Amino acid sequence: MTRWDYSENTPNWISGYSPELPLRDKLGKLVNVEGKDIALTQNATFGSNFVANGLSLKSGDEVILTDREHPGAICAWQERAKKDRIVLKQVLIPTPANDPDQLVELFAGTITSRTRVLAFPHIISSTAVVLPARRLTELAHQHGCLALVDGAQALGQTPVDLQDIGCDAYFASPHKWLLAPPGNGMFYIRRDQREKFWTTLCSFAWDDQTDGMYRFMQYGTGNRSLLTGLDAALDFHFRIGPGRIYKRMRFLADRLRNGLQQIPRARIGSPVHPELAGATVCHRVEGLPAASVP
Ligand SMILES: Cc1ncc(COP(=O)(O)O)c(C=O)c1O
């Protein structure tokens, strides 16, 4: 007699074949959207590949990125550039970046009539700049472009309100600042833009139009323990309170930033401007190898 018959009344030991709505709802609460608006993927790289490969773009169409992309956020675009001859343009982000208006102007100056997409990180991994995601999204929309945001470093580090940002897609890695087990990803597409994106990893519900983003969760058999870990990480995060976590991290980072500014040989490569600074501080001390800085 089988002990596991895949019926609704028996435990579900695998993931990949069910919508996981309660968990999506819980994660959605953190980013201010409904569970159906997000897909559970494996990491941010999945989301980046889904947006880059899911959009219909033709030769000559332009995608604007920064010169500070993580490989997980740019390589899928590079493949499309090679395969379909779309054009990638990169905005050079200054280091340190301390002027939000300048950043928006740099993007604005790169847009042309062929630009279709602005794809940028919410927080740059190498220089820890919190980019003005809402303003860049508004800029994209003023020019009829899509705003696609890589939130790998943002989820759990800074408040993420997807309705407030207004972006067309957002992907993230709950296994970073949210402390979920590695192998968890979040992927969001705004409802009114969803039909522009093909599902590029397909299984039985690839064309399901009834459960929002479920069609982007068609990756075959997955590991249930990862989802259980994500659930626990969210409970932990909510038990402490996202506001308290962000405030505490900000306090510690501000203390470090302020202290470093009192040390003549210290150099801060990440922003000190309050709108662009987050919980990560990149710094060095002139004349001292990094490993010897206490
Ligand atoms: C800004 C940024 N984007 C994308 C990624 C890729 O994330 P993952 O490996 O979870 O797909 C990272 C990883 O560090 C990152 O920092």
Coordinates of C-alpha atoms and ligand atoms in Angstrom, one line a residue:
M1 CA 0.0 0.0 0.0
T2 CA 1.4 3.4 -0.9
R3 CA 1.8 5.8 2.1
W4 CA 2.0 8.8 -0.1
D5 CA -0.6 9.1 -2.8
Y6 CA -0.1 12.8 -3.9
S7 CA -3.7 13.5 -2.7
E8 CA -4.5 16.7 -0.9
N9 CA -4.9 14.9 2.4
T10 CA -1.4 13.5 2.6
P11 CA 1.8 15.4 3.5
N12 CA 3.4 17.2 0.6
W13 CA 7.1 16.2 0.8
I14 CA 8.3 18.0 -2.3
S15 CA 7.8 21.4 -3.8
G16 CA 7.3 22.5 -7.4
Y17 CA 3.9 21.2 -8.1
S18 CA 1.7 23.3 -5.8
P19 CA 0.9 27.0 -5.6
E20 CA 2.1 27.5 -2.0
L21 CA -0.3 30.3 -1.5
P22 CA -0.1 30.7 2.3
L23 CA 3.7 31.1 2.0
R24 CA 3.4 33.5 -0.9
D25 CA 0.9 35.5 1.1
K26 CA 3.3 35.7 4.0
L27 CA 6.1 36.9 1.8
G28 CA 3.8 39.3 -0.1
K29 CA 3.0 41.0 3.3
L30 CA 6.6 42.0 3.6
V31 CA 6.7 43.7 0.2
N32 CA 3.1 45.0 0.2
V33 CA 1.5 42.9 -2.5
E34 CA -0.8 39.8 -2.5
G35 CA 0.6 36.3 -2.5
K36 CA -0.6 35.8 -6.1
D37 CA 1.5 38.7 -7.2
I38 CA 4.7 36.8 -6.4
A39 CA 6.3 33.6 -7.5
L40 CA 8.6 31.6 -5.3
T41 CA 11.8 30.8 -7.3
Q42 CA 15.2 29.6 -6.4
N43 CA 17.1 33.0 -6.2
A44 CA 17.3 36.4 -7.8
T45 CA 19.1 35.0 -10.9
F46 CA 16.0 33.1 -11.8
G47 CA 14.0 36.3 -11.8
S48 CA 16.6 38.1 -13.9
N49 CA 16.5 35.3 -16.4
F50 CA 12.7 35.3 -16.4
V51 CA 12.5 39.0 -17.2
A52 CA 15.3 39.0 -19.8
N53 CA 14.1 36.0 -21.6
G54 CA 10.4 36.5 -21.1
L55 CA 10.1 39.8 -22.9
S56 CA 9.6 40.2 -26.6
L57 CA 12.3 42.5 -27.8
K58 CA 13.8 43.0 -31.2
S59 CA 17.1 43.8 -32.8
G60 CA 18.1 47.4 -31.9
D61 CA 15.9 47.7 -28.8
E62 CA 17.8 49.1 -25.9
V63 CA 18.1 47.9 -22.3
I64 CA 19.8 50.3 -19.9
L65 CA 21.6 48.8 -16.9
T66 CA 24.3 50.0 -14.6
D67 CA 28.0 49.3 -14.8
R68 CA 27.7 47.7 -11.3
E69 CA 25.4 44.7 -12.1
H70 CA 25.9 41.4 -10.4
P71 CA 26.5 38.7 -13.0
G72 CA 23.2 37.1 -11.9
A73 CA 21.4 40.3 -13.1
I74 CA 23.3 41.0 -16.4
C75 CA 24.3 37.7 -18.0
A76 CA 20.8 36.8 -19.3
W77 CA 20.7 40.2 -21.0
Q78 CA 24.1 39.6 -22.5
E79 CA 22.9 36.4 -23.9
R80 CA 19.9 38.2 -25.5
A81 CA 22.2 40.8 -26.9
K82 CA 24.2 38.1 -28.5
K83 CA 21.2 36.0 -29.7
D84 CA 18.7 38.8 -30.6
R85 CA 21.0 41.8 -31.1
I86 CA 19.3 43.9 -28.5
V87 CA 21.6 46.7 -27.3
L88 CA 22.8 47.0 -23.8
K89 CA 23.8 50.4 -22.4
Q90 CA 25.4 50.9 -19.0
V91 CA 25.1 53.9 -16.8
L92 CA 28.4 54.6 -15.0
I93 CA 27.6 54.9 -11.3
P94 CA 30.0 57.2 -9.4
T95 CA 32.0 55.9 -6.4
P96 CA 31.1 57.1 -3.9
A97 CA 27.6 58.1 -5.1
N98 CA 26.2 60.8 -2.9
D99 CA 23.8 62.8 -5.1
P100 CA 20.4 61.2 -5.9
D101 CA 19.5 63.8 -8.5
Q102 CA 22.7 63.1 -10.4
L103 CA 21.9 59.4 -10.5
V104 CA 18.5 60.0 -12.0
E105 CA 20.0 62.4 -14.5
L106 CA 22.6 59.8 -15.5
F107 CA 19.9 57.4 -16.4
A108 CA 17.8 60.1 -18.1
G109 CA 20.7 61.0 -20.3
T110 CA 21.1 57.5 -21.5
I111 CA 17.5 57.0 -22.6
T112 CA 16.7 57.2 -26.4
S113 CA 13.6 56.5 -28.5
R114 CA 14.9 52.9 -28.8
T115 CA 15.0 52.3 -25.1
R116 CA 12.5 49.7 -23.9
V117 CA 13.8 48.8 -20.4
L118 CA 15.6 50.2 -17.4
A119 CA 17.0 47.3 -15.4
F120 CA 18.8 48.3 -12.2
P121 CA 19.7 47.0 -8.7
H122 CA 17.7 48.4 -5.8
I123 CA 20.9 48.1 -3.8
I124 CA 24.3 47.8 -5.7
S125 CA 26.2 44.8 -4.2
S126 CA 29.7 46.1 -4.7
T127 CA 29.3 49.8 -3.6
A128 CA 26.1 49.5 -1.5
V129 CA 24.2 52.3 -3.2
V130 CA 20.5 52.3 -2.5
L131 CA 19.3 53.5 -5.8
P132 CA 16.2 55.8 -5.9
A133 CA 14.0 53.0 -7.2
R134 CA 10.8 54.9 -7.2
R135 CA 12.3 57.9 -9.1
L136 CA 14.0 55.6 -11.6
T137 CA 10.7 53.8 -12.1
E138 CA 8.9 57.1 -12.7
L139 CA 11.6 58.1 -15.2
A140 CA 11.2 54.8 -17.1
H141 CA 7.5 55.2 -17.3
Q142 CA 7.7 58.8 -18.5
H143 CA 9.6 57.4 -21.5
G144 CA 7.3 54.4 -22.0
C145 CA 9.9 51.9 -20.7
L146 CA 9.7 49.1 -18.2
A147 CA 11.4 49.4 -14.9
L148 CA 12.8 46.0 -13.8
V149 CA 14.5 45.9 -10.4
D150 CA 17.1 43.5 -8.9
G151 CA 16.3 43.5 -5.2
A152 CA 18.7 40.7 -4.2
Q153 CA 20.4 42.9 -1.6
A154 CA 17.4 44.9 -0.6
L155 CA 14.9 42.3 0.7
G156 CA 15.3 42.2 4.5
Q157 CA 17.9 45.0 4.5
T158 CA 15.6 47.9 3.7
P159 CA 11.8 48.4 3.5
V160 CA 10.5 47.2 0.1
D161 CA 7.1 48.4 -0.8
L162 CA 6.4 47.2 -4.3
Q163 CA 3.3 49.3 -4.7
D164 CA 5.1 52.4 -3.7
I165 CA 8.1 51.8 -6.0
G166 CA 5.6 51.1 -8.8
C167 CA 8.2 49.0 -10.8
D168 CA 7.1 46.5 -13.4
A169 CA 9.1 43.6 -12.1
Y170 CA 11.2 42.9 -9.0
F171 CA 13.3 39.8 -8.1
A172 CA 15.1 39.1 -4.9
S173 CA 17.0 36.5 -2.8
P174 CA 15.3 35.8 0.6
H175 CA 18.4 33.8 1.4
K176 CA 20.4 36.9 2.0
W177 CA 19.3 39.6 4.5
L178 CA 16.1 37.7 5.3
L179 CA 18.1 34.7 6.5
A180 CA 16.1 32.1 4.6
P181 CA 18.0 29.0 3.4
P182 CA 20.0 29.3 0.2
G183 CA 17.8 28.3 -2.7
N184 CA 14.9 30.6 -2.1
G185 CA 13.9 33.4 -4.5
M186 CA 11.1 35.9 -4.9
F187 CA 9.8 37.2 -8.3
Y188 CA 7.1 39.8 -8.8
I189 CA 5.6 41.3 -12.0
R190 CA 3.0 44.1 -11.8
R191 CA -0.4 42.7 -12.7
D192 CA -1.0 45.1 -15.6
Q193 CA 2.3 44.1 -17.2
R194 CA 2.3 40.4 -16.6
E195 CA 1.0 39.4 -20.0
K196 CA 4.1 41.0 -21.6
F197 CA 6.3 38.3 -20.1
W198 CA 6.5 34.7 -21.4
T199 CA 7.1 31.9 -19.0
T200 CA 10.5 30.6 -19.9
L201 CA 10.8 27.6 -17.5
C202 CA 7.7 25.5 -18.1
S203 CA 5.8 22.6 -16.6
F204 CA 2.1 21.8 -16.2
A205 CA 0.8 25.3 -15.1
W206 CA 3.0 27.3 -17.5
D207 CA 0.0 28.9 -19.1
D208 CA -2.2 29.2 -15.9
Q209 CA -3.7 32.7 -16.0
T210 CA -5.9 32.2 -12.9
D211 CA -3.2 32.3 -10.1
G212 CA -1.2 35.3 -10.9
M213 CA 2.5 34.4 -10.8
Y214 CA 2.1 30.7 -10.3
R215 CA 3.1 30.1 -14.0
F216 CA 6.6 31.3 -13.0
M217 CA 6.9 28.5 -10.4
Q218 CA 7.1 25.7 -12.9
Y219 CA 10.5 24.3 -12.1
G220 CA 9.8 20.7 -11.5
T221 CA 10.5 18.9 -8.3
G222 CA 11.9 21.1 -5.6
N223 CA 13.0 20.8 -2.0
R224 CA 10.2 21.3 0.5
S225 CA 12.6 21.9 3.4
L226 CA 13.8 25.1 1.7
L227 CA 10.2 26.5 1.7
T228 CA 9.8 25.4 5.3
G229 CA 13.0 27.4 6.0
L230 CA 11.7 30.4 4.2
D231 CA 8.5 30.2 6.2
A232 CA 10.5 30.1 9.5
A233 CA 12.7 33.0 8.4
L234 CA 9.6 35.1 7.7
D235 CA 8.1 34.2 11.0
F236 CA 11.4 35.2 12.7
H237 CA 11.5 38.5 10.8
F238 CA 7.9 39.4 11.6
R239 CA 8.3 38.4 15.2
I240 CA 11.1 40.9 15.7
G241 CA 9.3 43.4 13.4
P242 CA 10.7 44.6 10.0
G243 CA 10.7 48.2 11.2
R244 CA 12.9 47.4 14.3
I245 CA 15.3 45.4 12.2
Y246 CA 15.8 48.1 9.6
K247 CA 16.2 50.7 12.3
R248 CA 18.7 48.7 14.2
M249 CA 20.8 48.0 11.1
R250 CA 20.6 51.6 10.0
F251 CA 21.7 52.7 13.5
L252 CA 24.8 50.4 13.4
A253 CA 25.7 51.4 9.9
D254 CA 25.3 55.1 10.7
R255 CA 27.5 54.7 13.7
L256 CA 30.2 53.2 11.6
R257 CA 29.9 55.8 8.9
N258 CA 30.1 58.6 11.4
G259 CA 33.1 57.1 13.2
L260 CA 34.9 56.5 9.9
Q261 CA 34.5 60.2 9.0
Q262 CA 36.5 61.1 12.1
I263 CA 39.5 59.1 10.9
P264 CA 41.6 61.1 8.5
R265 CA 42.9 58.1 6.5
A266 CA 39.6 56.3 6.3
R267 CA 37.8 56.4 2.9
I268 CA 34.1 55.4 2.5
G269 CA 33.2 53.9 -0.9
S270 CA 29.5 53.5 -0.2
P271 CA 27.2 56.5 0.1
V272 CA 26.9 58.7 3.2
H273 CA 23.9 60.6 1.7
P274 CA 20.9 59.5 3.8
E275 CA 18.7 58.7 0.8
L276 CA 21.4 56.5 -0.8
A277 CA 23.0 54.9 2.2
G278 CA 21.8 51.5 3.6
A279 CA 23.0 49.0 6.1
T280 CA 26.3 48.1 4.3
V281 CA 29.3 50.3 4.6
C282 CA 32.3 49.8 2.2
H283 CA 35.5 51.4 3.5
R284 CA 39.2 51.2 3.5
V285 CA 42.1 52.9 5.3
E286 CA 44.7 54.6 3.2
G287 CA 48.0 52.7 3.4
L288 CA 46.6 49.7 5.2
P289 CA 45.9 46.3 3.6
A290 CA 42.2 45.4 4.1
A291 CA 43.1 42.3 6.2
S292 CA 44.9 44.4 8.7
V293 CA 42.1 46.8 9.4
P294 CA 40.5 45.8 12.8
Ligands
LIG1 C1 22.7 42.8 -6.5 C2 22.7 41.3 -6.7 N1 22.0 40.8 -7.7 C3 21.9 39.5 -7.9 C4 22.6 38.6 -7.1 C5 22.4 37.1 -7.4 O1 21.7 36.5 -6.4 P1 21.5 35.0 -6.4 O2 22.8 34.3 -6.3 O3 20.7 34.7 -5.1 O4 20.7 34.6 -7.6 C6 23.4 39.0 -6.1 C7 24.1 38.1 -5.2 O5 24.9 38.5 -4.4 C8 23.4 40.4 -5.8 O6 24.1 40.9 -4.8

